[in-house]
XYZ file of C-alpha atoms in Angstrom:
653
model
C -10.370 -7.628 4.388
C -8.947 -5.996 1.296
C -11.161 -4.309 -1.244
C -10.870 -2.438 -4.536
C -10.154 1.253 -4.002
C -8.461 3.891 -6.156
C -4.806 3.207 -6.885
C -3.677 6.267 -4.918
C -4.512 4.313 -1.759
C -1.895 1.705 -2.627
C 1.717 2.484 -1.709
C 4.494 1.351 -4.007
C 5.087 -2.407 -4.079
C 8.735 -3.100 -3.265
C 8.913 -6.894 -3.217
C 6.881 -9.891 -4.310
C 7.778 -13.507 -3.462
C 8.927 -15.514 -6.463
C 7.505 -18.813 -5.229
C 4.818 -18.222 -2.591
C 3.516 -21.789 -2.979
C 6.716 -23.060 -1.344
C 6.237 -21.005 1.834
C 5.009 -22.395 5.126
C 2.142 -19.893 5.030
C 0.770 -21.428 1.847
C 1.395 -24.940 3.133
C -0.464 -24.069 6.328
C -3.418 -22.731 4.301
C -3.597 -26.008 2.394
C -3.224 -27.942 5.664
C -6.228 -26.098 7.115
C -8.280 -26.650 3.970
C -7.561 -30.377 3.972
C -7.943 -30.899 7.710
C -11.178 -28.943 8.115
C -12.693 -29.272 4.660
C -12.307 -25.569 3.848
C -11.631 -23.794 0.555
C -9.753 -20.693 1.658
C -8.091 -19.254 -1.421
C -5.786 -16.589 -0.004
C -4.342 -15.021 3.119
C -7.264 -12.640 3.631
C -9.716 -15.538 3.851
C -7.367 -17.534 6.087
C -6.900 -14.544 8.402
C -10.637 -13.914 8.689
C -11.215 -17.575 9.587
C -8.378 -17.568 12.140
C -10.016 -14.689 14.017
C -13.587 -15.971 13.896
C -12.776 -19.618 14.744
C -10.041 -19.286 17.323
C -10.325 -22.810 18.753
C -9.990 -24.475 15.356
C -7.204 -22.107 14.367
C -4.995 -22.552 17.434
C -5.600 -26.300 17.354
C -4.327 -26.312 13.764
C -1.238 -24.298 14.760
C -0.556 -26.750 17.612
C -0.619 -29.699 15.213
C 1.156 -28.024 12.296
C 4.097 -26.728 14.343
C 4.490 -29.923 16.381
C 3.990 -28.857 19.994
C 5.374 -31.534 22.353
C 3.051 -32.415 25.245
C 2.787 -35.402 27.579
C -0.995 -35.081 27.971
C -3.311 -33.815 25.207
C -5.624 -30.858 25.773
C -9.354 -31.315 26.262
C -10.457 -27.832 25.182
C -8.583 -25.056 23.382
C -10.514 -22.121 24.845
C -14.051 -21.147 25.815
C -15.001 -18.924 22.875
C -18.029 -17.537 24.702
C -15.685 -15.549 26.942
C -14.479 -12.059 26.050
C -10.829 -11.050 25.922
C -11.284 -9.254 29.229
C -12.498 -12.479 30.882
C -8.928 -13.815 30.549
C -9.924 -17.337 29.469
C -7.842 -20.418 30.209
C -6.046 -21.956 27.217
C -5.534 -25.576 26.176
C -7.127 -27.011 29.288
C -5.917 -30.382 30.497
C -2.621 -30.486 28.618
C 0.765 -30.902 30.284
C 3.970 -29.698 28.646
C 7.303 -28.021 29.299
C 8.740 -25.079 27.400
C 12.369 -26.204 27.725
C 11.532 -29.673 26.422
C 10.109 -28.079 23.286
C 13.377 -26.204 22.709
C 15.668 -29.140 23.464
C 14.119 -31.868 21.317
C 17.250 -31.991 19.168
C 20.240 -33.724 20.709
C 22.590 -33.938 17.748
C 25.695 -32.205 16.417
C 23.889 -29.413 14.594
C 24.998 -25.987 15.849
C 22.326 -24.511 18.094
C 24.001 -21.258 19.172
C 26.703 -19.099 17.627
C 27.864 -16.442 20.076
C 30.046 -13.459 19.260
C 30.478 -9.776 20.030
C 32.952 -7.002 20.577
C 36.475 -8.247 21.289
C 35.170 -11.817 21.523
C 36.095 -14.860 19.508
C 33.001 -16.680 18.247
C 31.878 -19.798 20.080
C 29.709 -22.616 18.770
C 27.384 -24.779 20.845
C 25.699 -27.837 19.342
C 22.269 -29.073 20.370
C 23.900 -32.050 22.071
C 26.207 -29.756 24.054
C 23.355 -27.387 24.883
C 21.268 -30.249 26.262
C 24.183 -31.458 28.395
C 24.848 -28.002 29.808
C 21.189 -27.400 30.629
C 21.262 -30.725 32.492
C 24.176 -29.554 34.679
C 22.666 -26.103 35.308
C 19.306 -27.652 36.231
C 21.007 -29.989 38.695
C 22.843 -27.073 40.298
C 19.646 -25.036 40.608
C 17.903 -28.037 42.123
C 20.696 -28.338 44.730
C 20.011 -24.718 45.691
C 16.380 -25.589 46.326
C 14.899 -24.010 43.207
C 11.502 -25.475 42.453
C 8.270 -24.703 40.595
C 7.261 -21.057 40.821
C 10.603 -19.776 42.160
C 12.159 -16.856 40.329
C 15.601 -17.061 38.742
C 16.958 -13.887 37.167
C 19.783 -12.695 34.968
C 21.502 -9.306 35.102
C 23.335 -10.510 32.107
C 24.523 -9.839 28.554
C 23.343 -11.686 25.466
C 25.430 -14.839 25.875
C 24.909 -18.639 25.812
C 24.950 -18.789 29.625
C 21.787 -16.665 29.710
C 19.951 -19.111 27.447
C 21.250 -22.155 29.316
C 20.192 -20.695 32.673
C 16.758 -19.819 31.286
C 16.189 -23.312 29.880
C 17.362 -24.943 33.109
C 14.969 -22.700 35.027
C 12.087 -23.592 32.724
C 12.850 -27.319 32.917
C 12.172 -27.144 36.673
C 8.984 -25.118 36.305
C 10.604 -22.024 37.822
C 10.182 -18.543 36.315
C 12.884 -16.655 34.411
C 13.377 -12.895 34.176
C 16.295 -10.834 32.897
C 17.678 -7.354 32.434
C 20.778 -6.262 30.561
C 23.929 -4.833 32.178
C 23.251 -1.362 30.769
C 20.404 -0.967 33.276
C 21.316 1.153 36.274
C 21.113 -0.106 39.849
C 17.774 1.539 40.617
C 16.285 0.336 37.334
C 17.241 -3.261 38.130
C 16.023 -3.076 41.723
C 12.732 -1.502 40.631
C 12.202 -4.716 38.684
C 13.830 -7.553 40.602
C 12.879 -6.405 44.109
C 9.220 -6.892 43.191
C 9.617 -10.551 42.217
C 12.058 -11.660 44.970
C 14.424 -13.927 43.003
C 16.130 -16.922 44.583
C 19.120 -17.042 42.192
C 20.831 -14.245 40.256
C 23.132 -14.872 37.268
C 25.502 -12.103 36.204
C 28.970 -11.340 34.830
C 32.264 -9.840 35.914
C 32.448 -7.268 33.111
C 31.085 -6.331 29.707
C 32.524 -4.842 26.530
C 30.753 -2.002 24.763
C 31.889 0.566 22.237
C 35.443 -0.722 22.405
C 35.818 -0.478 26.189
C 35.727 -2.993 29.041
C 33.389 -2.015 31.890
C 33.538 -3.663 35.293
C 30.071 -4.886 36.253
C 30.749 -6.210 39.747
C 30.206 -3.024 41.747
C 26.741 -2.552 40.245
C 26.049 -6.243 40.801
C 27.220 -6.023 44.418
C 24.775 -3.203 45.160
C 21.905 -5.026 43.459
C 22.551 -8.322 45.276
C 22.707 -6.546 48.654
C 19.091 -5.427 48.240
C 17.627 -8.787 47.163
C 16.877 -10.463 50.486
C 15.665 -13.796 49.108
C 18.822 -14.656 47.166
C 20.482 -17.965 47.944
C 23.146 -17.523 45.244
C 24.671 -14.824 43.050
C 26.371 -16.743 40.246
C 29.265 -14.842 38.643
C 30.168 -15.715 35.043
C 33.661 -14.827 33.702
C 32.227 -13.140 30.609
C 35.446 -11.151 30.093
C 38.110 -13.765 30.984
C 40.907 -11.198 31.300
C 38.979 -9.164 33.875
C 39.281 -9.950 37.620
C 36.567 -11.993 39.365
C 35.510 -10.588 42.746
C 33.179 -13.343 43.912
C 33.855 -12.729 47.607
C 32.553 -9.164 47.360
C 29.102 -10.394 46.354
C 26.302 -11.326 48.696
C 25.847 -15.120 48.353
C 28.519 -14.983 45.650
C 29.654 -18.114 43.847
C 31.605 -18.491 40.620
C 29.964 -20.263 37.707
C 32.520 -23.056 38.065
C 31.688 -23.567 41.761
C 27.961 -23.410 41.021
C 28.211 -26.146 38.386
C 30.458 -28.340 40.544
C 27.591 -28.631 43.029
C 25.162 -29.977 40.433
C 23.519 -33.285 41.288
C 24.171 -34.321 37.640
C 20.881 -36.187 37.533
C 19.385 -36.875 34.092
C 17.561 -33.881 32.669
C 13.837 -34.100 33.318
C 11.108 -31.670 32.349
C 8.372 -30.751 34.817
C 5.047 -31.381 33.072
C 2.939 -28.288 33.655
C -0.311 -26.667 32.507
C -0.288 -24.543 29.359
C -0.856 -21.421 31.489
C 2.040 -22.112 33.883
C 4.236 -18.984 34.318
C 7.448 -18.984 32.273
C 8.751 -15.416 31.931
C 8.357 -12.161 33.807
C 8.874 -9.138 31.582
C 8.628 -5.532 32.701
C 6.899 -2.429 31.406
C 9.090 0.602 30.764
C 8.382 2.209 34.126
C 7.969 5.719 32.751
C 4.977 6.449 35.004
C 6.017 4.593 38.166
C 7.518 1.259 39.106
C 7.579 -1.143 36.167
C 4.654 -3.535 35.940
C 5.721 -7.192 36.238
C 4.098 -8.953 33.279
C 3.873 -12.740 33.707
C 3.781 -14.773 30.486
C 2.538 -18.360 30.209
C 4.774 -21.123 28.899
C 2.350 -22.526 26.351
C 1.403 -19.108 25.041
C 5.004 -18.168 24.380
C 5.692 -21.477 22.689
C 2.743 -21.648 20.312
C 2.759 -17.948 19.448
C 6.472 -17.803 18.676
C 6.321 -20.996 16.612
C 3.411 -19.545 14.647
C 5.331 -16.322 14.008
C 8.648 -17.918 13.094
C 7.527 -21.020 11.226
C 4.263 -19.989 9.542
C 4.736 -16.238 9.113
C 8.535 -16.149 8.861
C 8.989 -19.355 6.849
C 11.857 -20.386 9.133
C 12.952 -23.979 9.616
C 15.811 -26.093 10.890
C 18.104 -25.072 8.029
C 17.909 -21.374 8.884
C 20.444 -19.233 10.736
C 18.490 -16.629 12.693
C 20.007 -13.447 14.120
C 18.283 -10.752 16.163
C 20.243 -7.839 17.583
C 18.910 -7.533 21.120
C 19.752 -7.429 24.786
C 18.361 -9.728 27.464
C 16.227 -6.842 28.712
C 14.152 -6.674 25.522
C 11.381 -9.089 24.538
C 13.197 -9.707 21.266
C 15.650 -11.862 23.232
C 12.812 -14.208 24.202
C 11.626 -14.118 20.589
C 15.097 -15.008 19.293
C 15.612 -17.907 21.702
C 12.365 -19.470 20.460
C 14.252 -20.273 17.257
C 15.552 -23.347 19.067
C 12.004 -24.740 19.089
C 12.178 -25.538 15.377
C 15.796 -26.634 15.371
C 17.536 -23.754 13.606
C 20.826 -22.063 14.526
C 20.498 -18.787 16.426
C 23.198 -16.119 16.512
C 23.927 -14.023 19.615
C 25.813 -10.738 19.492
C 26.723 -8.616 22.512
C 28.217 -5.165 22.148
C 27.890 -2.101 19.961
C 26.575 -2.760 16.446
C 28.935 -0.040 15.203
C 32.272 -1.329 16.480
C 34.666 -1.349 14.788
C 32.327 0.230 12.229
C 28.882 -0.030 10.591
C 29.957 -3.295 8.954
C 30.092 -5.123 12.315
C 26.807 -7.022 12.003
C 26.793 -7.429 8.228
C 30.070 -9.282 8.152
C 28.339 -11.980 10.223
C 25.765 -12.561 7.482
C 28.398 -13.848 5.079
C 30.542 -15.490 7.777
C 27.775 -17.538 9.401
C 25.274 -17.765 6.548
C 22.582 -15.780 8.337
C 19.219 -16.179 6.610
C 16.991 -14.007 8.833
C 18.377 -10.755 10.274
C 16.485 -8.881 12.996
C 17.228 -5.339 14.095
C 15.575 -2.026 14.985
C 14.278 0.857 12.905
C 16.730 3.092 14.768
C 19.668 0.947 13.586
C 18.515 1.085 9.972
C 18.192 4.866 10.235
C 21.715 5.043 11.667
C 23.071 3.112 8.673
C 21.319 5.583 6.390
C 22.785 8.518 8.306
C 26.355 7.330 7.694
C 25.515 6.260 4.115
C 26.687 2.687 4.684
C 25.555 0.274 1.979
C 25.972 -3.382 3.013
C 25.381 -4.660 -0.527
C 28.539 -2.880 -1.702
C 30.690 -4.778 0.798
C 29.080 -8.206 1.274
C 27.391 -10.868 -0.835
C 24.445 -11.428 1.558
C 23.498 -14.385 -0.633
C 21.952 -16.403 2.208
C 19.776 -13.570 3.539
C 16.062 -13.979 2.753
C 14.368 -11.984 5.543
C 15.043 -8.780 7.448
C 12.989 -7.795 10.509
C 12.669 -4.264 11.889
C 10.991 -3.357 15.158
C 11.235 -1.108 18.222
C 9.680 1.913 16.504
C 7.923 2.606 13.197
C 10.091 2.022 10.131
C 9.941 5.116 7.934
C 8.982 4.753 4.255
C 12.429 6.078 3.290
C 13.990 3.260 5.293
C 12.046 0.737 3.214
C 13.712 2.268 0.153
C 17.113 2.070 1.821
C 16.715 -1.625 2.631
C 15.865 -2.574 -0.944
C 18.416 -0.227 -2.544
C 21.346 -0.632 -0.163
C 20.952 -4.015 1.555
C 19.235 -6.453 -0.790
C 16.545 -6.144 -3.429
C 15.243 -9.693 -3.042
C 14.243 -10.228 0.561
C 11.127 -10.083 2.694
C 11.277 -6.893 4.778
C 9.217 -7.699 7.843
C 8.456 -4.536 9.720
C 6.918 -6.087 12.835
C 5.011 -4.769 15.831
C 3.795 -6.167 19.120
C 5.268 -5.490 22.504
C 6.423 -6.559 25.917
C 2.792 -6.922 26.982
C 2.338 -9.922 24.682
C 6.041 -10.786 24.151
C 5.193 -11.335 20.502
C 3.506 -9.684 17.527
C 0.148 -8.295 16.509
C 1.257 -7.541 12.949
C 4.292 -8.673 11.037
C 5.835 -10.529 8.139
C 4.236 -12.848 5.620
C 6.766 -14.386 3.236
C 3.935 -15.395 0.890
C 2.808 -11.782 0.379
C 4.110 -8.573 -1.155
C 5.872 -5.786 0.741
C 4.471 -2.281 0.286
C 6.432 0.863 1.068
C 5.894 2.070 4.630
C 3.578 -0.776 5.655
C 3.764 -3.741 7.977
C 2.728 -6.576 5.691
C -0.204 -8.033 7.567
C -2.158 -8.559 10.725
C -0.912 -11.855 12.143
C -3.069 -14.964 12.062
C -5.260 -15.356 15.130
C -4.717 -11.756 16.238
C -8.070 -10.040 15.683
C -6.772 -6.495 15.681
C -8.667 -3.456 14.473
C -8.183 0.316 14.436
C -10.928 1.965 16.484
C -11.969 5.592 16.296
C -14.101 5.315 19.408
C -15.947 2.411 21.085
C -16.951 -0.283 18.583
C -16.050 2.004 15.657
C -13.516 0.104 13.528
C -12.061 2.178 10.705
C -9.980 1.369 7.639
C -7.734 3.772 5.819
C -7.728 6.228 8.693
C -6.048 6.368 12.074
C -7.334 4.746 15.234
C -6.423 2.947 18.436
C -5.075 -0.582 18.022
C -7.429 -2.999 19.774
C -7.737 -6.779 19.771
C -11.322 -7.998 19.931
C -10.727 -11.729 20.481
C -8.737 -13.626 23.107
C -5.257 -14.895 22.205
C -2.950 -17.316 24.049
C 0.009 -14.953 24.549
C -1.920 -12.522 26.720
C -0.189 -12.191 30.105
C -1.460 -14.790 32.530
C -1.399 -12.097 35.240
C 0.691 -9.273 36.707
C 2.943 -10.040 39.662
C 1.731 -8.501 42.955
C -1.695 -7.789 41.472
C -3.885 -10.089 43.548
C -7.222 -8.580 42.516
C -6.207 -8.109 38.879
C -6.914 -4.380 38.974
C -3.547 -3.375 37.487
C -3.967 -5.872 34.659
C -7.513 -4.767 33.873
C -6.498 -1.127 34.129
C -3.625 -1.593 31.698
C -5.630 -3.109 28.845
C -9.385 -2.957 29.414
C -10.243 0.450 30.902
C -10.275 2.318 27.596
C -12.721 0.082 25.730
C -15.108 -2.357 27.363
C -14.334 -6.015 26.743
C -11.526 -5.598 24.189
C -7.754 -5.353 24.505
C -6.458 -1.773 24.150
C -2.781 -1.915 23.251
C -1.839 1.743 23.330
C -0.687 2.005 19.707
C -2.076 4.384 17.111
C -2.376 2.709 13.693
C -3.996 2.718 10.298
C -5.052 -0.418 8.393
C -4.961 -0.167 4.608
C -8.235 -1.549 3.187
C -6.557 -2.281 -0.150
C -3.327 -4.051 0.820
C -4.316 -5.243 4.297
C -1.101 -3.659 5.571
C -0.690 -1.813 8.850
C 0.944 1.581 9.348
C 2.273 2.417 12.803
C 1.610 6.039 13.733
C 3.119 5.965 17.223
C 1.930 5.275 20.723
C -1.572 6.332 21.691
C -0.035 8.125 24.658
C 1.944 9.979 21.994
C -1.177 10.679 19.947
C -1.577 14.374 19.260
C -5.016 15.966 19.285
C -4.936 19.696 18.484
C -8.385 21.124 17.762
C -9.800 17.602 17.902
C -7.653 16.340 14.995
C -5.890 13.134 16.057
C -2.600 12.098 14.501
C 0.432 10.080 15.519
C 3.797 11.410 16.583
C 5.504 9.192 13.989
C 4.031 11.360 11.227
C 6.015 14.333 12.544
C 9.175 12.289 13.140
C 9.158 10.998 9.568
C 9.565 14.588 8.366
C 11.899 15.922 11.059
C 14.299 13.002 10.620
C 15.021 14.128 7.058
C 16.621 17.366 8.308
C 20.327 16.594 8.659
C 20.906 19.494 11.045
C 18.578 17.870 13.594
C 20.119 15.024 15.593
C 17.034 14.034 17.612
C 13.538 15.267 18.388
C 10.519 14.829 20.624
C 6.971 15.880 19.813
C 4.363 16.087 22.575
C 0.900 17.427 23.159
C 0.480 19.998 25.933
C -2.991 20.024 27.442
C -4.601 23.426 27.872
C -7.969 24.486 29.239
C -10.139 23.302 26.365
C -7.633 22.230 23.745
C -4.171 20.854 23.163
C -1.167 22.377 21.469
C 1.703 20.493 19.864
C 5.254 21.176 21.056
C 8.308 20.025 19.091
C 11.659 19.786 20.896
C 14.754 19.698 18.691
C 18.267 18.574 19.560
C 20.609 20.071 16.998
C 23.442 18.156 15.368
C 26.986 19.261 16.264
C 27.855 22.559 14.587
C 24.243 23.306 13.607
C 22.136 26.186 14.881
C 18.507 26.382 15.946
C 17.055 29.469 14.254
C 13.973 30.935 12.635
C 15.007 29.753 9.185
C 15.013 26.138 10.381
C 11.626 26.568 12.061
C 10.172 28.113 8.897
C 11.455 25.267 6.740
C 10.061 22.687 9.162
C 6.660 24.361 9.219
C 6.545 24.491 5.431
C 7.534 20.847 5.003
C 5.019 19.631 7.618
C 2.277 21.750 6.040
C 3.098 20.464 2.551
C 3.437 16.783 3.424
C 0.769 16.541 6.129
C -1.503 19.532 6.726
C -1.626 22.919 8.413
C -3.174 21.272 11.460
C -0.096 19.089 11.901
C 2.228 22.083 12.331
C 3.397 22.339 15.965
C 2.466 25.485 17.865
C 5.846 25.729 19.591
C 9.364 24.788 18.455
C 12.057 24.626 21.144
C 15.741 23.730 21.123
C 16.845 21.227 23.765
C 20.275 19.941 24.790
C 19.056 16.338 25.065
C 16.036 14.146 24.343
C 15.082 11.750 27.167
C 15.356 8.113 26.097
C 14.746 4.819 27.844
C 17.600 2.334 27.985
C 15.850 0.576 25.088
C 16.408 3.780 23.050
C 12.757 4.771 22.974
C 11.725 8.393 23.300
C 9.994 9.144 26.593
C 6.461 10.500 26.567
C 4.892 10.683 29.998
C 1.985 12.520 31.521
C 3.717 12.459 34.877
C 5.701 15.358 36.305
C 8.607 13.114 37.229
C 9.969 10.001 35.563
C 11.897 7.387 37.587
C 15.530 7.917 36.629
C 16.355 4.197 36.694
C 14.321 3.823 33.517
C 16.314 6.383 31.550
C 19.584 6.180 29.695
C 20.094 9.921 30.290
C 18.177 10.965 33.464
C 20.242 14.112 33.929
C 18.508 15.706 30.930
C 15.096 15.905 32.621
C 15.861 19.069 34.562
C 15.729 21.096 31.352
C 12.072 20.217 30.800
C 10.763 21.389 34.178
C 9.071 24.819 34.220
C 10.026 25.941 30.726
C 8.779 29.552 30.486
C 7.613 29.069 26.884
C 5.220 26.358 28.050
C 3.805 28.349 30.956
C 2.243 30.948 28.675
C-alpha cells in the first residue's frame, strides 16, 4: 500500500496516462465494484482486495476475460490452504487451452512471421484453425494422446505455434528449445521427458549467415528412444533437406499427408491438466522440468495482457523471443484475445539496429516486447528509433530478462517515444508469467516496475515473516496463485519442487529474486537474483546495483560481480571484460571504486577487481552465478571460458 513519505523517496515520474478511465484496468475495477458491491477507488485498493480474496478475484478475472469452458467450476480454490500445500484450482471445470486460442475463425490476421533473409508471411485465424486441424490429425495418426510429450527444437516460426496448438488440442504436453541450444543442452532437457514427436528445421539464419541444423538434430534424435517421428520443416527453402539421415525422419509435407483430416476437436480437460514443460537454466545440474497447467497459463496470461496491458483484438503484439524462453509462451497467448502477433527469428541487429523498429511502422505494432540487454545495446550504438520512424501506433513497450537500468528508462522516453507505457516486467520460467509488471492506468517512475500484479501477493522479506518496504529483501509470494507449476517432471515425491520454492521460508513461495518495494509509488525495483545477493560484513545488496554503475564505463564491455565466501565473512569480487582496445589498469579500478563509493556506499566497493577474457553467459544471455565448482557446458553460450575461473591465485589468498 502506498503512503505519504518525503519526496526524496519518489523517483522522477516519466509518463502518466492521458485517459486512464478508458483502460481495461479501470474497467475491471468498476466491474468488480458492480459485481461484488465494492467501492474500490484506485489500484492500491483493488490490489489489496485481489490478494486477500483470491477466490473472488480469480473468479472475476475468469468472467471478465471470457474463459471458454464446457463445464463450469464448482470451487475456485481452497483458501484455507497455504501456497506450499499446492492447492487445486477451479475444481470441476473442463476446458482446453487451444480452444481458447482458436475461437476466432475469420479473415483477421493472426500471425505475421518474418526474420533475417525471410519474406514476411501472413496467417489468418481461419487459416490457422485449418492448419491446426491437419497437424492434430497427423499427430493422432502417430498415436499421440493425452499426456504424451511433443517437442520442438525449432525457431520462432508459425509451424512452432501450429504444432503447439495441435498438441494442446489433443491434451498432450508441449515443450520447446531454440536451435541455438547445443546438443547436450537439448538432451539434458528432452531426454528427461521422453518425447514421442520432435519438430525441427533444416537450417536457420542468424547474423546474416545460414547454418545447417540437421547434424545437431540427427545427434539429438538418435538419443531420444521414444520418438516415433522427427518432423523436418523446410525453414530455409534453399537449403537441402536430409530427412533420410534422421532417426524416424519425415518431412513436414509427408507428415501432413498422413493426417486423418478429421474435424478439429478439443479434449475437455481439468484446469490443472499439464500443458507446457519449461526448463530451469541448469546452472547447478540437469535442468528441472517445470510442468505448467493449462488453465493457469490461460487465465494468468489473459489477466496480464488484457487487464494489465490493455491489449485487445485490435492490437498488434510483438515480443522478441526464441522458443526456448518463456516469453514465447507469453507472446502466443495473444491469440486468446484475438489480436495479431508478430514473430521474428534472427538477429535483432541485422542488417542494423533498425531491424525491429522498421516492423513497428510496417505492421502497425502497438505493443513491443524486448529485453533490457537489447535496450542497452541500442544505447551503446546511440541508435534513436524516433529519428528514423514514426512509431505512431506504438503504445506499450515491455522490457524483461534482467533489471532495466534507470538510464535505460530515460533512453526509452528520449529516443524511442515520449508517450508510451514502459512496462518493465518481471516473473520467470517458474511461473511462466509475471509477479510485477505494467499497468496502463498508472504512472511510470524512473527505474521502477510499475506495480505488483493483481492476485500476486508478493512482498520483500528481510527474514522470516519480516516484510519490508523501501529497503531490499527476498521476493516471496504469500498466497497461492494459479500459475504455480502443477509439479516437476520425474519428481514423484515432490521433494525437488518443495526444495526449489519452500525450503527458504516456511509456507510461502521464495522466488530467488532480491527486490525493493517503494512504499510511496507501489513500484518494484529489481536488485538481482538472491543467489547473486552480496553480503559483505552482513550488508546485503543486489548485484544489479553494481552493474548499473559498471555499465556506464565505456571501456568495459561486460562484467560479473560475485560474493566469495570466506571463513566468517564474504568478500565481493568484480570481474571485468574490457572493450576492444581498452586496458585494465589501476586508474580504471580507482575510478570504479570512487564511483561506487559515491553512488552507493563504501561497503558496496568490491574487495577484488580482476580482468577476464570472457564472462560466462547462458544461451538466454544471462550472466552465470553458481555456487557449484562446475557448470554443465550445455547450458552456456560460451563454455570454453570457464577454465579461466578455476583456481585463480588472487582468490586463493
